[in-house]
Amino acid sequence: MPDAPAAPPTTDSTFDPLKGSSTLVLGGVGTGKTYSLTTLMEAGLELFVQITDPGGEESLLDAVSDKGLDINKLHWNYTPPAIPEWDTLIHMADMVKMMGYKDLGEIKQGINKDKYQQYWAVLQNFKNFHCQRTGEDFGPVDFFTPDRALAVDTLTGINQMALDMVVGAKPTAHVGEYGVGMKAEEMLLMKLTGACKCFLVVNGHTDRG
């Protein structure tokens, strides 16, 4: 019986055999999403983590210690959530006391948007990843090679940062403002999944509401 003909070579110019995979990991709070990122180190990869959830670095260090992994293969940058100033909270409370929901939603410029720069900070870090553990800069994440892995921990924090960028401390947001934040986040994910050659893992929380 003759051998089956060989498959024709791919003609897809976007196919890159050296590109790492992109993975979305979803789970509830405390289910081990951050801890599991160190399996990438166990596979021999150098791990870079953009942290947006408080305590993420502690979970990574616990996993590295538990598994006896090389700490030199772990790098992180933690961008904390926006912490409003007291004057901002008082101003927001005054507006809520004096205005109805419709009027609050129609505020066009947001409130104190200059105090909500976390999304911008995350983009700057992806442009030149700065490891807060070692103080080193590693350049753009889309230049990382497949012997490295980039993780976003978590997408939930990115969601909030993108909305904060649009509305600041405004206590409500209309559909159009949500759309602007979603578009910014969509473009970021397209950049990471389309341009990065390293392995990519994005952690997110499930919503049971």
PDB file of C-alpha atoms in Angstrom:
ATOM      1  CA  MET A   1       0.000   0.000   0.000  1.00  0.00           C
ATOM      2  CA  PRO A   2       1.588   3.289  -1.036  1.00  0.00           C
ATOM      3  CA  ASP A   3       2.488   5.822   1.613  1.00  0.00           C
ATOM      4  CA  ALA A   4       0.081   8.708   2.062  1.00  0.00           C
ATOM      5  CA  PRO A   5       1.260  11.892   0.369  1.00  0.00           C
ATOM      6  CA  ALA A   6       3.110  14.310   2.587  1.00  0.00           C
ATOM      7  CA  ALA A   7       1.133  17.324   3.812  1.00  0.00           C
ATOM      8  CA  PRO A   8       1.879  20.442   1.776  1.00  0.00           C
ATOM      9  CA  PRO A   9       3.950  23.085   3.517  1.00  0.00           C
ATOM     10  CA  THR A  10       1.963  25.834   5.183  1.00  0.00           C
ATOM     11  CA  THR A  11       1.422  28.974   3.162  1.00  0.00           C
ATOM     12  CA  ASP A  12       0.177  31.008   6.144  1.00  0.00           C
ATOM     13  CA  SER A  13       2.661  33.843   6.446  1.00  0.00           C
ATOM     14  CA  THR A  14       1.528  34.478  10.037  1.00  0.00           C
ATOM     15  CA  PHE A  15       2.497  31.000  11.224  1.00  0.00           C
ATOM     16  CA  ASP A  16       5.537  31.069  13.503  1.00  0.00           C
ATOM     17  CA  PRO A  17       6.725  27.670  14.791  1.00  0.00           C
ATOM     18  CA  LEU A  18       8.839  29.415  17.439  1.00  0.00           C
ATOM     19  CA  LYS A  19       5.989  31.435  18.963  1.00  0.00           C
ATOM     20  CA  GLY A  20       4.822  30.482  22.438  1.00  0.00           C
ATOM     21  CA  SER A  21       1.192  29.713  23.173  1.00  0.00           C
ATOM     22  CA  SER A  22      -1.340  32.132  24.676  1.00  0.00           C
ATOM     23  CA  THR A  23      -3.487  30.843  27.554  1.00  0.00           C
ATOM     24  CA  LEU A  24      -6.406  32.282  29.539  1.00  0.00           C
ATOM     25  CA  VAL A  25      -6.792  30.896  33.070  1.00  0.00           C
ATOM     26  CA  LEU A  26     -10.087  31.598  34.869  1.00  0.00           C
ATOM     27  CA  GLY A  27     -10.907  30.805  38.471  1.00  0.00           C
ATOM     28  CA  GLY A  28     -12.337  32.159  41.687  1.00  0.00           C
ATOM     29  CA  VAL A  29     -10.412  33.974  44.404  1.00  0.00           C
ATOM     30  CA  GLY A  30      -7.950  31.675  46.168  1.00  0.00           C
ATOM     31  CA  THR A  31      -8.062  28.841  43.618  1.00  0.00           C
ATOM     32  CA  GLY A  32      -4.319  28.948  42.898  1.00  0.00           C
ATOM     33  CA  LYS A  33      -4.111  30.938  39.666  1.00  0.00           C
ATOM     34  CA  THR A  34      -1.043  32.899  40.756  1.00  0.00           C
ATOM     35  CA  TYR A  35       0.594  29.859  42.367  1.00  0.00           C
ATOM     36  CA  SER A  36       0.136  27.860  39.149  1.00  0.00           C
ATOM     37  CA  LEU A  37       2.189  30.348  37.126  1.00  0.00           C
ATOM     38  CA  THR A  38       5.354  28.779  38.494  1.00  0.00           C
ATOM     39  CA  THR A  39       4.655  25.641  36.440  1.00  0.00           C
ATOM     40  CA  LEU A  40       6.138  27.704  33.604  1.00  0.00           C
ATOM     41  CA  MET A  41       9.381  27.926  35.578  1.00  0.00           C
ATOM     42  CA  GLU A  42       9.245  24.169  36.181  1.00  0.00           C
ATOM     43  CA  ALA A  43       9.127  23.804  32.385  1.00  0.00           C
ATOM     44  CA  GLY A  44      12.413  25.717  32.145  1.00  0.00           C
ATOM     45  CA  LEU A  45      11.048  29.154  31.215  1.00  0.00           C
ATOM     46  CA  GLU A  46      12.048  32.493  32.688  1.00  0.00           C
ATOM     47  CA  LEU A  47       8.857  34.009  34.134  1.00  0.00           C
ATOM     48  CA  PHE A  48       7.828  37.679  34.012  1.00  0.00           C
ATOM     49  CA  VAL A  49       4.625  38.629  35.842  1.00  0.00           C
ATOM     50  CA  GLN A  50       2.672  41.878  35.619  1.00  0.00           C
ATOM     51  CA  ILE A  51       0.782  41.860  38.916  1.00  0.00           C
ATOM     52  CA  THR A  52      -2.355  43.940  39.489  1.00  0.00           C
ATOM     53  CA  ASP A  53      -3.794  42.125  42.526  1.00  0.00           C
ATOM     54  CA  PRO A  54      -2.469  42.875  46.030  1.00  0.00           C
ATOM     55  CA  GLY A  55      -0.399  40.019  47.431  1.00  0.00           C
ATOM     56  CA  GLY A  56       0.489  38.489  44.081  1.00  0.00           C
ATOM     57  CA  GLU A  57       4.235  38.560  44.692  1.00  0.00           C
ATOM     58  CA  GLU A  58       3.803  36.728  48.014  1.00  0.00           C
ATOM     59  CA  SER A  59       1.973  33.878  46.263  1.00  0.00           C
ATOM     60  CA  LEU A  60       4.742  33.640  43.676  1.00  0.00           C
ATOM     61  CA  LEU A  61       7.456  33.556  46.336  1.00  0.00           C
ATOM     62  CA  ASP A  62       5.569  30.889  48.281  1.00  0.00           C
ATOM     63  CA  ALA A  63       5.343  28.715  45.173  1.00  0.00           C
ATOM     64  CA  VAL A  64       9.029  29.164  44.315  1.00  0.00           C
ATOM     65  CA  SER A  65       9.985  28.243  47.876  1.00  0.00           C
ATOM     66  CA  ASP A  66       7.621  25.241  48.042  1.00  0.00           C
ATOM     67  CA  LYS A  67       8.907  23.840  44.753  1.00  0.00           C
ATOM     68  CA  GLY A  68      12.575  24.673  45.261  1.00  0.00           C
ATOM     69  CA  LEU A  69      12.753  26.708  42.062  1.00  0.00           C
ATOM     70  CA  ASP A  70      15.461  29.171  41.024  1.00  0.00           C
ATOM     71  CA  ILE A  71      14.368  32.647  42.166  1.00  0.00           C
ATOM     72  CA  ASN A  72      16.598  34.157  39.479  1.00  0.00           C
ATOM     73  CA  LYS A  73      14.117  32.893  36.883  1.00  0.00           C
ATOM     74  CA  LEU A  74      11.305  34.981  38.396  1.00  0.00           C
ATOM     75  CA  HIS A  75      10.632  38.657  37.704  1.00  0.00           C
ATOM     76  CA  TRP A  76       7.610  40.750  38.615  1.00  0.00           C
ATOM     77  CA  ASN A  77       6.210  44.241  38.498  1.00  0.00           C
ATOM     78  CA  TYR A  78       3.306  45.152  40.762  1.00  0.00           C
ATOM     79  CA  THR A  79       1.041  48.020  39.748  1.00  0.00           C
ATOM     80  CA  PRO A  80      -1.337  48.607  42.678  1.00  0.00           C
ATOM     81  CA  PRO A  81      -4.974  49.630  42.239  1.00  0.00           C
ATOM     82  CA  ALA A  82      -5.865  53.307  42.487  1.00  0.00           C
ATOM     83  CA  ILE A  83      -6.127  54.514  46.074  1.00  0.00           C
ATOM     84  CA  PRO A  84      -8.248  57.688  46.167  1.00  0.00           C
ATOM     85  CA  GLU A  85      -7.259  60.585  48.398  1.00  0.00           C
ATOM     86  CA  TRP A  86      -9.597  61.668  51.201  1.00  0.00           C
ATOM     87  CA  ASP A  87     -10.441  64.902  49.392  1.00  0.00           C
ATOM     88  CA  THR A  88     -11.439  62.887  46.328  1.00  0.00           C
ATOM     89  CA  LEU A  89     -13.727  60.644  48.396  1.00  0.00           C
ATOM     90  CA  ILE A  90     -15.301  63.661  50.101  1.00  0.00           C
ATOM     91  CA  HIS A  91     -15.834  65.406  46.748  1.00  0.00           C
ATOM     92  CA  MET A  92     -17.440  62.272  45.327  1.00  0.00           C
ATOM     93  CA  ALA A  93     -19.692  61.913  48.376  1.00  0.00           C
ATOM     94  CA  ASP A  94     -20.781  65.551  48.041  1.00  0.00           C
ATOM     95  CA  MET A  95     -21.702  64.979  44.396  1.00  0.00           C
ATOM     96  CA  VAL A  96     -23.675  61.823  45.227  1.00  0.00           C
ATOM     97  CA  LYS A  97     -25.532  63.739  47.947  1.00  0.00           C
ATOM     98  CA  MET A  98     -26.422  66.622  45.648  1.00  0.00           C
ATOM     99  CA  MET A  99     -26.976  64.923  42.263  1.00  0.00           C
ATOM    100  CA  GLY A 100     -29.158  62.136  40.931  1.00  0.00           C
ATOM    101  CA  TYR A 101     -27.926  59.072  39.044  1.00  0.00           C
ATOM    102  CA  LYS A 102     -28.763  60.566  35.639  1.00  0.00           C
ATOM    103  CA  ASP A 103     -26.854  63.779  36.330  1.00  0.00           C
ATOM    104  CA  LEU A 104     -23.864  61.863  37.701  1.00  0.00           C
ATOM    105  CA  GLY A 105     -23.777  59.691  34.590  1.00  0.00           C
ATOM    106  CA  GLU A 106     -23.765  62.723  32.324  1.00  0.00           C
ATOM    107  CA  ILE A 107     -20.586  64.232  33.799  1.00  0.00           C
ATOM    108  CA  LYS A 108     -18.433  64.251  30.658  1.00  0.00           C
ATOM    109  CA  GLN A 109     -14.853  64.587  31.905  1.00  0.00           C
ATOM    110  CA  GLY A 110     -14.791  62.181  34.819  1.00  0.00           C
ATOM    111  CA  ILE A 111     -13.418  63.215  38.230  1.00  0.00           C
ATOM    112  CA  ASN A 112      -9.708  63.615  39.083  1.00  0.00           C
ATOM    113  CA  LYS A 113      -8.672  61.477  36.119  1.00  0.00           C
ATOM    114  CA  ASP A 114      -5.067  62.637  36.537  1.00  0.00           C
ATOM    115  CA  LYS A 115      -4.920  60.585  39.751  1.00  0.00           C
ATOM    116  CA  TYR A 116      -5.796  57.355  37.927  1.00  0.00           C
ATOM    117  CA  GLN A 117      -2.693  56.520  35.874  1.00  0.00           C
ATOM    118  CA  GLN A 118      -2.428  52.785  36.628  1.00  0.00           C
ATOM    119  CA  TYR A 119      -3.403  51.638  33.131  1.00  0.00           C
ATOM    120  CA  TRP A 120      -0.746  53.943  31.655  1.00  0.00           C
ATOM    121  CA  ALA A 121       1.806  52.522  34.113  1.00  0.00           C
ATOM    122  CA  VAL A 122       1.020  48.952  32.996  1.00  0.00           C
ATOM    123  CA  LEU A 123       1.485  49.924  29.341  1.00  0.00           C
ATOM    124  CA  GLN A 124       4.821  51.559  30.181  1.00  0.00           C
ATOM    125  CA  ASN A 125       5.928  48.396  31.924  1.00  0.00           C
ATOM    126  CA  PHE A 126       5.026  46.241  28.921  1.00  0.00           C
ATOM    127  CA  LYS A 127       7.021  48.660  26.768  1.00  0.00           C
ATOM    128  CA  ASN A 128      10.052  48.099  29.024  1.00  0.00           C
ATOM    129  CA  PHE A 129       9.533  45.420  31.661  1.00  0.00           C
ATOM    130  CA  HIS A 130      11.009  46.571  34.970  1.00  0.00           C
ATOM    131  CA  CYS A 131      11.588  43.848  37.546  1.00  0.00           C
ATOM    132  CA  GLN A 132      10.909  45.197  41.017  1.00  0.00           C
ATOM    133  CA  ARG A 133      12.736  42.261  42.592  1.00  0.00           C
ATOM    134  CA  THR A 134      16.099  42.972  40.940  1.00  0.00           C
ATOM    135  CA  GLY A 135      15.703  46.525  39.629  1.00  0.00           C
ATOM    136  CA  GLU A 136      16.583  45.369  36.096  1.00  0.00           C
ATOM    137  CA  ASP A 137      14.943  46.518  32.856  1.00  0.00           C
ATOM    138  CA  PHE A 138      14.331  43.840  30.214  1.00  0.00           C
ATOM    139  CA  GLY A 139      12.961  45.821  27.267  1.00  0.00           C
ATOM    140  CA  PRO A 140       9.659  45.423  25.400  1.00  0.00           C
ATOM    141  CA  VAL A 141       7.711  42.252  26.168  1.00  0.00           C
ATOM    142  CA  ASP A 142       6.998  41.701  22.476  1.00  0.00           C
ATOM    143  CA  PHE A 143      10.762  41.214  22.021  1.00  0.00           C
ATOM    144  CA  PHE A 144      10.832  38.355  24.545  1.00  0.00           C
ATOM    145  CA  THR A 145      11.865  35.017  23.004  1.00  0.00           C
ATOM    146  CA  PRO A 146      10.087  31.662  23.524  1.00  0.00           C
ATOM    147  CA  ASP A 147      12.401  30.742  26.397  1.00  0.00           C
ATOM    148  CA  ARG A 148      10.453  33.291  28.431  1.00  0.00           C
ATOM    149  CA  ALA A 149       6.861  33.510  29.658  1.00  0.00           C
ATOM    150  CA  LEU A 150       4.819  36.637  30.356  1.00  0.00           C
ATOM    151  CA  ALA A 151       1.864  36.495  32.734  1.00  0.00           C
ATOM    152  CA  VAL A 152      -0.841  39.040  33.561  1.00  0.00           C
ATOM    153  CA  ASP A 153      -2.137  38.502  37.092  1.00  0.00           C
ATOM    154  CA  THR A 154      -4.947  39.435  36.802  1.00  0.00           C
ATOM    155  CA  LEU A 155      -7.133  40.711  34.001  1.00  0.00           C
ATOM    156  CA  THR A 156      -9.611  41.824  36.661  1.00  0.00           C
ATOM    157  CA  GLY A 157      -7.174  44.516  37.756  1.00  0.00           C
ATOM    158  CA  ILE A 158      -6.655  45.597  34.140  1.00  0.00           C
ATOM    159  CA  ASN A 159     -10.453  45.908  33.777  1.00  0.00           C
ATOM    160  CA  GLN A 160     -10.655  48.325  36.692  1.00  0.00           C
ATOM    161  CA  MET A 161      -7.631  50.324  35.558  1.00  0.00           C
ATOM    162  CA  ALA A 162      -9.041  50.753  32.057  1.00  0.00           C
ATOM    163  CA  LEU A 163     -12.362  52.032  33.424  1.00  0.00           C
ATOM    164  CA  ASP A 164     -10.620  54.294  35.953  1.00  0.00           C
ATOM    165  CA  MET A 165      -8.642  55.802  33.077  1.00  0.00           C
ATOM    166  CA  VAL A 166     -11.953  56.865  31.491  1.00  0.00           C
ATOM    167  CA  VAL A 167     -14.024  58.008  34.481  1.00  0.00           C
ATOM    168  CA  GLY A 168     -11.538  58.620  37.291  1.00  0.00           C
ATOM    169  CA  ALA A 169     -13.387  58.883  40.595  1.00  0.00           C
ATOM    170  CA  LYS A 170     -16.807  59.408  39.040  1.00  0.00           C
ATOM    171  CA  PRO A 171     -19.196  57.137  40.984  1.00  0.00           C
ATOM    172  CA  THR A 172     -21.011  55.882  37.881  1.00  0.00           C
ATOM    173  CA  ALA A 173     -20.260  55.236  34.220  1.00  0.00           C
ATOM    174  CA  HIS A 174     -22.535  55.202  31.195  1.00  0.00           C
ATOM    175  CA  VAL A 175     -22.419  52.618  28.419  1.00  0.00           C
ATOM    176  CA  GLY A 176     -20.194  54.742  26.195  1.00  0.00           C
ATOM    177  CA  GLU A 177     -17.559  55.088  28.910  1.00  0.00           C
ATOM    178  CA  TYR A 178     -17.554  51.347  29.514  1.00  0.00           C
ATOM    179  CA  GLY A 179     -17.083  50.950  25.753  1.00  0.00           C
ATOM    180  CA  VAL A 180     -14.021  53.214  25.714  1.00  0.00           C
ATOM    181  CA  GLY A 181     -12.406  51.238  28.526  1.00  0.00           C
ATOM    182  CA  MET A 182     -13.241  47.919  26.860  1.00  0.00           C
ATOM    183  CA  LYS A 183     -11.744  49.084  23.561  1.00  0.00           C
ATOM    184  CA  ALA A 184      -8.504  50.091  25.273  1.00  0.00           C
ATOM    185  CA  GLU A 185      -8.303  46.693  26.962  1.00  0.00           C
ATOM    186  CA  GLU A 186      -9.131  44.862  23.733  1.00  0.00           C
ATOM    187  CA  MET A 187      -6.287  46.643  21.937  1.00  0.00           C
ATOM    188  CA  LEU A 188      -3.870  45.687  24.724  1.00  0.00           C
ATOM    189  CA  LEU A 189      -4.852  42.016  24.513  1.00  0.00           C
ATOM    190  CA  MET A 190      -4.545  42.078  20.724  1.00  0.00           C
ATOM    191  CA  LYS A 191      -1.025  43.493  21.103  1.00  0.00           C
ATOM    192  CA  LEU A 192       0.018  40.860  23.636  1.00  0.00           C
ATOM    193  CA  THR A 193      -1.471  37.859  21.848  1.00  0.00           C
ATOM    194  CA  GLY A 194      -0.483  38.998  18.362  1.00  0.00           C
ATOM    195  CA  ALA A 195       2.969  40.458  18.855  1.00  0.00           C
ATOM    196  CA  CYS A 196       4.518  38.478  21.713  1.00  0.00           C
ATOM    197  CA  LYS A 197       6.671  35.496  20.745  1.00  0.00           C
ATOM    198  CA  CYS A 198       7.068  34.364  24.334  1.00  0.00           C
ATOM    199  CA  PHE A 199       4.546  32.203  26.158  1.00  0.00           C
ATOM    200  CA  LEU A 200       1.625  34.270  27.461  1.00  0.00           C
ATOM    201  CA  VAL A 201      -0.719  33.489  30.346  1.00  0.00           C
ATOM    202  CA  VAL A 202      -3.546  35.805  31.388  1.00  0.00           C
ATOM    203  CA  ASN A 203      -5.270  35.090  34.701  1.00  0.00           C
ATOM    204  CA  GLY A 204      -8.829  36.252  35.326  1.00  0.00           C
ATOM    205  CA  HIS A 205     -11.556  35.848  37.913  1.00  0.00           C
ATOM    206  CA  THR A 206     -14.836  34.111  37.219  1.00  0.00           C
ATOM    207  CA  ASP A 207     -18.010  36.085  37.892  1.00  0.00           C
ATOM    208  CA  ARG A 208     -20.833  34.078  39.377  1.00  0.00           C
ATOM    209  CA  GLY A 209     -23.190  37.057  39.574  1.00  0.00           C
TER     210      GLY A 209
END
